[in-house]
Amino acid sequence: GKLLELKTYADDAVAKAKVAEFAAPLEELKKTVVGSSSVVLDGERTNVRAKETNLGNLIADSMAQKANELVPGTTIAMQNGGGIRASIDQGDVTLGEIHTVMPFANLLVTLDLTGEEIWQALEHSVSKVEAGEGRFMQVSGLQFKYDAAKPALDRVWSVNVKTTDGYEPLDMTKTYSVATNAFVADGGDGYTVFKKAKTEGRIHELLIVDYEILTGYLEKNSPVAPTVEGRIVAAQAKPATPTV
């Protein structure tokens, strides 16, 4: 093979016209309104990779709800910030906006993880928060606190899990069903803890694409008005309580 300079070639008029023909109905489809938001949904790159955002919460909540329909007992969801690519303005939400936010067509899965593995995943999530990497997780069904001043993989100091009676401390030995996407379940963004669970067969591949999940959630729940509610808190670790 050899490298060809595209700039030395003229557009093929027939192909260009055919592309435009196919694009026209797609552009109309993108304008389809699927729901509405009472607030701006924050998907800015620097935010979804560094802190809790209301759009991150909305996406994670939609994943948890859909996964729970198919794998009952799934109340936790984790969505890597690198998979959220744009914000959505207040008002009507269109298919085009959803596809801009989630352009990768990732499939929903659930993983059976121990509390200890969830903790490890959260440690990985914030291990390079200062660099704004896509591994940073937006979450549903969890509240966790971390201290960015601590060394990587030793930053998380509190994790609570949502139950029917409110939040309670994560049980390190208990197994939880966790919804996430197929990319990180396959070890993407460095999630070896997820890859291990998949390799061991602790996975349910639900074969539903992410943008369809968010679309369905908006269709059912609009107008939405998600908030930042303390699911992810960057704070100095509390000193250990001295023993008597």
Short mmCIF file of C-alpha atoms in Angstrom, two decimals, residues 12-26:
data_model
loop_
_atom_site.label_atom_id
_atom_site.label_comp_id
_atom_site.label_asym_id
_atom_site.label_seq_id
_atom_site.Cartn_x
_atom_site.Cartn_y
_atom_site.Cartn_z
CA ASP A 12 -16.56 12.71 -6.79
CA ALA A 13 -19.73 14.59 -7.70
CA VAL A 14 -21.95 11.49 -7.80
CA ALA A 15 -20.73 10.22 -4.41
CA LYS A 16 -21.02 13.69 -2.88
CA ALA A 17 -24.62 14.00 -4.06
CA LYS A 18 -25.46 10.54 -2.71
CA VAL A 19 -24.01 11.40 0.71
CA ALA A 20 -26.10 14.57 0.79
CA GLU A 21 -29.19 12.56 -0.20
CA PHE A 22 -28.67 10.11 2.66
CA ALA A 23 -27.82 12.87 5.13
CA ALA A 24 -31.01 14.87 4.61
CA PRO A 25 -33.46 12.48 6.37
CA LEU A 26 -30.91 11.84 9.12
#
